[in-house]
Amino acid sequence: MDITIQYAFLPHTDPEASLAFYRDALGFEVRKDVGYEGMRWITVGPAGEDGTALVLYPPTADPGVTEEEARTIAEMMAKGTFASVVLATPDVDAAFDRVQATGAEVAQEPIDQPYGVRDCAFRDPAGNMVRIQEPR
């Protein structure tokens, strides 16, 4: 079986702030930027890796999301418990320095984990947890 991950979705609350984080802080390229009825979906991914991307989306774009569910989503995003992604790099300390220099919110400085990686974490402008790992 040959299956890969093509897209993962992370919510945004401010598309320009999220775009700045993923494009400018992480160095991702913008692949699509789509607007519809006042909402915006932005697809970003690592340069040279066209097969994998993140879609930054309005968290309440689905018409099936109730007002109560939207409040719960907003509360979870504010706490950083709604969505997360784990990225990989061959040099987590260099990645940490680059992202931190942009003023991104640091959730964890680089540390060696007992499960065989060195990693760090940031919260993106919407509150999503973004971990960056270096396999060891």
Coordinates of C-alpha atoms in Angstrom, one line a residue:
M1 CA 0.0 0.0 0.0
D2 CA 1.3 3.4 -0.9
I3 CA -0.4 6.1 1.2
T4 CA 1.1 9.5 2.1
I5 CA -0.1 12.5 4.1
Q6 CA -1.1 15.2 1.7
Y7 CA -2.8 17.8 3.8
A8 CA -3.3 18.5 7.5
F9 CA -5.6 21.3 8.7
L10 CA -4.8 23.9 11.4
P11 CA -7.3 26.6 12.3
H12 CA -6.5 30.3 12.1
T13 CA -8.1 33.3 13.8
D14 CA -6.1 35.9 11.8
P15 CA -5.0 34.7 8.3
E16 CA -2.3 37.4 8.0
A17 CA -0.7 36.6 11.3
S18 CA -0.8 32.9 10.6
L19 CA 0.6 33.5 7.1
A20 CA 3.5 35.5 8.6
F21 CA 4.2 32.7 11.1
Y22 CA 4.2 29.8 8.6
R23 CA 5.8 31.7 5.7
D24 CA 8.2 34.1 7.5
A25 CA 9.1 32.3 10.7
L26 CA 9.1 28.7 9.5
G27 CA 10.1 29.4 5.8
F28 CA 7.1 27.6 4.3
E29 CA 6.0 28.5 0.8
V30 CA 2.5 29.6 0.0
R31 CA 0.8 27.2 -2.4
K32 CA -2.8 28.4 -2.4
D33 CA -4.6 31.4 -0.9
V34 CA -8.3 31.0 -1.4
G35 CA -11.0 33.4 -0.3
Y36 CA -14.7 32.6 -0.1
E37 CA -17.6 34.6 1.4
G38 CA -15.2 36.6 3.7
M39 CA -13.2 33.6 4.8
R40 CA -9.7 32.5 3.8
W41 CA -7.9 29.1 3.3
I42 CA -4.1 29.3 3.0
T43 CA -2.1 26.2 1.9
V44 CA 1.5 26.3 2.9
G45 CA 4.3 23.7 2.9
P46 CA 8.0 23.2 3.0
A47 CA 9.8 24.3 -0.2
G48 CA 10.6 21.4 -2.5
E49 CA 8.2 19.1 -0.8
D50 CA 5.1 19.5 -2.9
G51 CA 3.4 16.4 -1.6
T52 CA 2.8 17.6 2.0
A53 CA 1.1 20.8 3.1
L54 CA -0.8 22.5 5.9
V55 CA -4.1 24.1 5.2
L56 CA -4.8 27.1 7.5
Y57 CA -8.6 27.4 7.7
P58 CA -11.3 29.4 9.5
P59 CA -12.3 27.0 12.3
T60 CA -16.0 27.7 12.0
A61 CA -16.2 27.6 8.2
D62 CA -18.2 24.4 8.3
P63 CA -21.9 25.3 8.3
G64 CA -22.6 22.4 10.6
V65 CA -20.6 24.0 13.5
T66 CA -23.1 25.3 16.1
E67 CA -22.6 28.5 18.1
E68 CA -21.9 26.4 21.2
E69 CA -19.3 24.3 19.3
A70 CA -17.7 27.5 17.9
R71 CA -17.3 28.8 21.5
T72 CA -15.8 25.5 22.6
I73 CA -13.4 25.6 19.6
A74 CA -12.4 29.2 20.5
E75 CA -11.8 28.3 24.1
M76 CA -9.7 25.3 23.2
M77 CA -7.7 27.3 20.7
A78 CA -7.0 30.0 23.3
K79 CA -5.7 27.2 25.6
G80 CA -3.6 25.6 22.8
T81 CA -5.5 22.3 23.1
F82 CA -7.4 22.3 19.9
A83 CA -4.8 21.5 17.3
S84 CA -1.1 20.7 16.9
V85 CA 1.5 19.6 14.4
V86 CA 4.9 18.1 14.7
L87 CA 7.6 19.2 12.2
A88 CA 11.0 17.8 11.7
T89 CA 14.4 19.4 11.0
P90 CA 18.0 18.2 11.0
D91 CA 19.0 21.1 13.4
V92 CA 16.4 22.0 16.0
D93 CA 18.5 24.5 17.7
A94 CA 19.0 26.5 14.5
A95 CA 15.3 26.3 13.8
F96 CA 14.5 27.4 17.3
D97 CA 16.7 30.5 17.0
R98 CA 15.2 31.4 13.6
V99 CA 11.6 31.1 14.8
Q100 CA 12.3 32.8 18.2
A101 CA 13.9 35.7 16.4
T102 CA 10.6 36.5 14.7
G103 CA 8.9 37.0 18.1
A104 CA 6.9 33.8 18.0
E105 CA 5.5 32.6 21.3
V106 CA 7.9 30.0 22.8
A107 CA 6.2 27.1 24.5
Q108 CA 9.3 25.1 25.1
E109 CA 13.0 25.7 24.4
P110 CA 15.0 22.9 22.8
I111 CA 15.5 19.9 25.1
D112 CA 16.6 16.2 24.6
Q113 CA 13.6 14.0 25.1
P114 CA 13.8 10.4 26.5
Y115 CA 12.1 9.1 23.5
G116 CA 15.0 9.9 21.1
V117 CA 14.4 13.4 19.8
R118 CA 15.6 16.9 20.6
D119 CA 12.6 19.2 20.3
C120 CA 11.2 22.6 20.9
A121 CA 7.7 24.1 20.7
F122 CA 5.9 27.3 19.7
R123 CA 2.3 28.4 19.6
D124 CA 1.3 29.9 16.3
P125 CA -0.8 33.1 16.3
A126 CA -4.1 31.0 16.6
G127 CA -2.8 29.1 19.6
N128 CA -2.0 25.9 17.8
M129 CA 1.0 24.0 19.2
V130 CA 3.8 23.6 16.7
R131 CA 6.6 21.2 17.8
I132 CA 9.8 21.0 15.9
Q133 CA 11.8 17.8 16.4
E134 CA 15.3 16.6 15.5
P135 CA 15.6 12.8 15.5
R136 CA 18.6 11.5 17.4

